[in-house]
Coordinates of C-alpha atoms in Angstrom, one line a residue:
V1 CA 7.9 1.7 -19.5
V2 CA 6.3 4.0 -18.0
E3 CA 7.2 6.5 -20.5
R4 CA 6.2 4.1 -23.4
T5 CA 2.7 2.6 -22.1
T6 CA -1.0 3.6 -23.5
L7 CA -2.4 3.6 -20.5
P8 CA -3.6 6.1 -18.4
P9 CA -2.9 6.6 -15.2
Y10 CA -3.5 5.0 -12.1
P11 CA -6.4 7.5 -10.7
V12 CA -5.3 7.7 -7.5
E13 CA -8.2 9.6 -6.5
A14 CA -10.5 7.1 -6.3
Q15 CA -12.5 6.7 -3.1
D16 CA -14.4 3.5 -3.0
W17 CA -14.1 -0.2 -4.2
R18 CA -16.4 0.9 -7.3
Q19 CA -14.3 3.8 -8.6
H20 CA -11.4 0.5 -8.1
V21 CA -13.8 -1.5 -9.8
D22 CA -14.1 0.8 -12.9
C23 CA -10.5 1.9 -13.1
V24 CA -8.8 -1.5 -13.2
S25 CA -11.6 -2.9 -15.9
S26 CA -10.9 -0.1 -17.6
A27 CA -7.7 -1.2 -17.5
L28 CA -7.6 -4.6 -18.4
A29 CA -9.7 -4.0 -21.3
K30 CA -7.7 -1.6 -23.3
F31 CA -4.8 -3.7 -22.6
G32 CA -6.7 -6.8 -23.6
T33 CA -7.7 -4.8 -27.1
A34 CA -3.7 -3.7 -27.8
L35 CA -2.6 -8.0 -27.1
R36 CA -5.8 -8.9 -30.0
Q37 CA -4.1 -6.0 -31.5
G38 CA -0.8 -7.5 -31.3
I39 CA -2.2 -10.9 -32.1
E40 CA -3.8 -9.7 -34.9
H41 CA -0.1 -7.6 -36.8
A42 CA 1.4 -10.9 -35.6
D43 CA -1.1 -13.3 -37.8
E44 CA -0.7 -10.7 -40.5
L45 CA 3.6 -10.9 -40.4
E46 CA 2.4 -14.3 -40.4
D47 CA 4.4 -14.4 -37.1
A48 CA 2.8 -17.5 -35.1
V49 CA 5.1 -17.4 -31.5
P50 CA 4.1 -14.4 -30.7
A51 CA 0.5 -14.6 -31.7
D52 CA 0.5 -17.4 -29.9
L53 CA 2.1 -15.7 -26.8
F54 CA -0.4 -13.0 -27.5
T55 CA -3.1 -15.8 -27.0
E56 CA -2.0 -16.6 -24.4
I57 CA -1.2 -13.3 -22.3
A58 CA -4.9 -12.2 -23.5
H59 CA -6.6 -15.5 -22.3
E60 CA -5.7 -14.7 -18.5
V61 CA -6.2 -10.7 -18.8
D62 CA -9.8 -12.1 -20.4
K63 CA -9.6 -14.1 -16.7
Y64 CA -8.9 -11.5 -14.2
M65 CA -11.0 -9.2 -16.1
W66 CA -14.1 -11.4 -15.5
F67 CA -12.4 -11.8 -12.0
V68 CA -13.0 -8.1 -11.3
E69 CA -15.6 -7.5 -13.1
A70 CA -18.1 -10.0 -11.6
H71 CA -17.2 -7.9 -8.0
R72 CA -19.8 -5.5 -9.4
Q73 CA -23.4 -8.0 -8.9

């Protein structure tokens, strides 16, 4: 997984909670974008099962992103 990921490494030098919130939010956003691309690709192939699976995962990622970004307020 580490060799094939498109997510950048987590910056261990992040010092305060705001930096951590930004890093997690950014990673979730990028993952969400990749999921949506997967949904589109599965739809193009008319493959409903992966599209549904990716949609469910995207829904959860969106929820977690909302929780994380709520800490910015």
